[in-house]
Coordinates of C-alpha atoms in Angstrom, one line a residue:
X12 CA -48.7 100.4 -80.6
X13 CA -51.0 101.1 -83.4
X14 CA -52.6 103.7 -85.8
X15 CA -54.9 104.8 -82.9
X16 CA -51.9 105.5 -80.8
X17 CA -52.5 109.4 -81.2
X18 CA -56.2 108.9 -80.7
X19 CA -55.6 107.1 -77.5
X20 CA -53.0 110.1 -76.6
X21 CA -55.7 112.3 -77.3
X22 CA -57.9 110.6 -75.0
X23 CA -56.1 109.2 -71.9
X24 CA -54.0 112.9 -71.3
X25 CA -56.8 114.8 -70.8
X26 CA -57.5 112.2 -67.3
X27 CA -55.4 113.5 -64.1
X28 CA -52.0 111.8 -64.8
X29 CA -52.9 110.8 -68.3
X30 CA -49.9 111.6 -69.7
X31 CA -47.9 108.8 -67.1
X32 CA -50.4 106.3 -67.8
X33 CA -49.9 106.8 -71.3
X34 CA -46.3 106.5 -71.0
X35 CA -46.8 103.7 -68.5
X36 CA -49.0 101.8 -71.9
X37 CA -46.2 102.5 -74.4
X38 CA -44.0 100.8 -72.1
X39 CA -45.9 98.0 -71.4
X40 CA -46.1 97.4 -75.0
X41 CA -42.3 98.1 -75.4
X42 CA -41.2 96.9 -72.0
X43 CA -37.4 97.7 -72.5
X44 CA -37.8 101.7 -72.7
X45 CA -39.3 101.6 -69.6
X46 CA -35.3 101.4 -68.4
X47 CA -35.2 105.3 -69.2
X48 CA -39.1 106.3 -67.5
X49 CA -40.2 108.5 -70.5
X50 CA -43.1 110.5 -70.1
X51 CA -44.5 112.0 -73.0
X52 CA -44.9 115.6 -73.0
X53 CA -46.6 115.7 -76.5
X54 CA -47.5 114.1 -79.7
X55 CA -49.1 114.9 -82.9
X56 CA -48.6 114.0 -86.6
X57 CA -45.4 114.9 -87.1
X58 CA -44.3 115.6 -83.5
X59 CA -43.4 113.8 -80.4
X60 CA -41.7 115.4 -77.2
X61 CA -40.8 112.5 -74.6
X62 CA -38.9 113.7 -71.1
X63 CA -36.9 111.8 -69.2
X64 CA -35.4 112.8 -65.6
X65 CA -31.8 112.8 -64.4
X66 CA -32.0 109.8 -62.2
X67 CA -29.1 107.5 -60.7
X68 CA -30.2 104.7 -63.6
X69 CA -29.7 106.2 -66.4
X70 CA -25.8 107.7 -65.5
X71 CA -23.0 106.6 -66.9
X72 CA -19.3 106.2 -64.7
X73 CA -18.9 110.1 -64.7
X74 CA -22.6 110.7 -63.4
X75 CA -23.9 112.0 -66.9
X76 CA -27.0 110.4 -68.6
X77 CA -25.6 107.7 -70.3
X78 CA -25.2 107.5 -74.1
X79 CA -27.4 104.4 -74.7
X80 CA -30.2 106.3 -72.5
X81 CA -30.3 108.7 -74.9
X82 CA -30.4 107.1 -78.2
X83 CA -33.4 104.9 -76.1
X84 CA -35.2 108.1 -75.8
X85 CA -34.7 108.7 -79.5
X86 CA -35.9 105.6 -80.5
X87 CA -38.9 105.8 -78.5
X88 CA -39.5 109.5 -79.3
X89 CA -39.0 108.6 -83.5
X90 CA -41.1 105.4 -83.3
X91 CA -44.4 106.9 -81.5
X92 CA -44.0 110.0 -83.6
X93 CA -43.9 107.5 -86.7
X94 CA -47.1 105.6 -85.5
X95 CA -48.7 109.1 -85.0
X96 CA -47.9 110.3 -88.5
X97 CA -48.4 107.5 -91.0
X98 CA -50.8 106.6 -93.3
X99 CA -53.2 103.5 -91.5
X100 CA -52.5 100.6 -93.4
X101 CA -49.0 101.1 -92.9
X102 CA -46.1 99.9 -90.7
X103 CA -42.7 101.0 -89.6
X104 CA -39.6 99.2 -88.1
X105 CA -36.3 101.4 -86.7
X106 CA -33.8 100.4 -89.9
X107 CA -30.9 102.6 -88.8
X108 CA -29.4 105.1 -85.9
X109 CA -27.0 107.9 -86.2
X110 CA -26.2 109.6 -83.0
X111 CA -24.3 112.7 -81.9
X112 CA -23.3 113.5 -78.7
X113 CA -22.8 117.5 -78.6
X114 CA -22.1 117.9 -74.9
X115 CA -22.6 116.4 -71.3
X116 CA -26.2 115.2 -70.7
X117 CA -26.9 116.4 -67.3
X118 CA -30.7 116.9 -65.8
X119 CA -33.9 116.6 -67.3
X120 CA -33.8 115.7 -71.1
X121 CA -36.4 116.7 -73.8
X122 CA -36.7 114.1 -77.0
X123 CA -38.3 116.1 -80.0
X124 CA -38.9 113.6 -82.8
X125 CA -39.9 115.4 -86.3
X126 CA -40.1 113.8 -89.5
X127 CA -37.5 115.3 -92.2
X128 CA -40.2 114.6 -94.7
X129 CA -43.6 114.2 -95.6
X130 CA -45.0 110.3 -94.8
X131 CA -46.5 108.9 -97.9
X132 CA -48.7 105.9 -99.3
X133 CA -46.7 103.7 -101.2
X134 CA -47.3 100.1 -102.2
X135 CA -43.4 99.3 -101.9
X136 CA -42.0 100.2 -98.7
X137 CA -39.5 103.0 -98.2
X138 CA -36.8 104.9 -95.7
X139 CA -38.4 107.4 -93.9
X140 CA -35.7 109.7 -91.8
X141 CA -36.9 111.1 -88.4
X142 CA -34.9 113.6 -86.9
X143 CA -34.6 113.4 -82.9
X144 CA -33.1 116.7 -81.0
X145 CA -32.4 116.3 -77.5
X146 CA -32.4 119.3 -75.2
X147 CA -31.8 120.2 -71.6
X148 CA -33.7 122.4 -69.3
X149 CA -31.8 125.6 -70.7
X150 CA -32.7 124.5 -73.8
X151 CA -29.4 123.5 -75.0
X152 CA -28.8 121.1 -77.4
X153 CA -26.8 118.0 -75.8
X154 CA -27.8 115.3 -78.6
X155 CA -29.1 114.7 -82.1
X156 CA -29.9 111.8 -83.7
X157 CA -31.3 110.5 -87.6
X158 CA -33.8 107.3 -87.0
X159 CA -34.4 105.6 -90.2
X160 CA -37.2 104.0 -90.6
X161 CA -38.4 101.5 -93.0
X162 CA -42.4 102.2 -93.6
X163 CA -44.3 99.2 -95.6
X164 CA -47.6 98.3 -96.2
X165 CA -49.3 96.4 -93.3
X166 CA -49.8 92.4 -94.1
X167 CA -53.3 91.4 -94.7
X168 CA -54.0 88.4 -93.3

């Protein structure tokens, strides 16, 4: 993606079914979350809500959403947020995952990806922590995550 990725959100959800062909971009960018069918609910700087629904492909051996499903929606959820949110000129990489699993994953899945600080210019790059809440349909909370990112300055070529 790029620093226009929340101008292009902006743009393509207000088209009937904008927000799947959004989703259906992101993943053509970043083919492998496309295992998980996200659809983004919402983004702005310093938010991202991604769904995902309880389907067959994504359950583990006891018919749960599996674990690596969820930390797929995280990392999606933290790294669009994180394009959202950041200065232009700079540039992110997922650095780091912590993950805890807080009950059984069952039905559709809400991703809320919030920074747990203020994004900065720097000339050095730094760790940026983005916090990732999963929720079910009741609201529950079923997962929680801390993405670290590494933000740097963009090359110039």
């Amino acid at each position: 993606m790029s620093a226009s990725v929340l101008s292009l959100y902006r743009r393509i959800t207000r088209w009937p079914a904008g927000h799947w062909i959004f989703s259906r971009l992101v993943c053509l960018k970043a083919p492998y979350f496309a295992t998980i069918a996200p659809r983004f609910v919402a983004l702005e700087p310093g938010r991202c809500e991604v769904r995902i629904r309880d389907r067959r492909r994504v359950h583990n051996h006891i018919g749960s959403v599996h674990a690596i499903a969820l930390c797929n929606l995280a990392e999606l959820g933290a790294g669009v947020m994180t394009d959202a949110t950041i200065p232009a000129g700079m540039r992110w990489i997922p650095k780091g995952m912590s993950v805890e699993y807080l009950k059984k994953a069952e039905g559709t899945l809400y991703g809320i990806a919030t920074p747990e600080s203020a994004a900065r210019t720097s000339h050095d790059g730094y760790e940026w922590p983005v916090a990732v809440r999963v929720i079910d349909a009741a609201g529950e909370a079923v997962f929680r995550a801390r993405v670290m990112m590494w933000v740097s300055p963009r090359k110039r070529d």
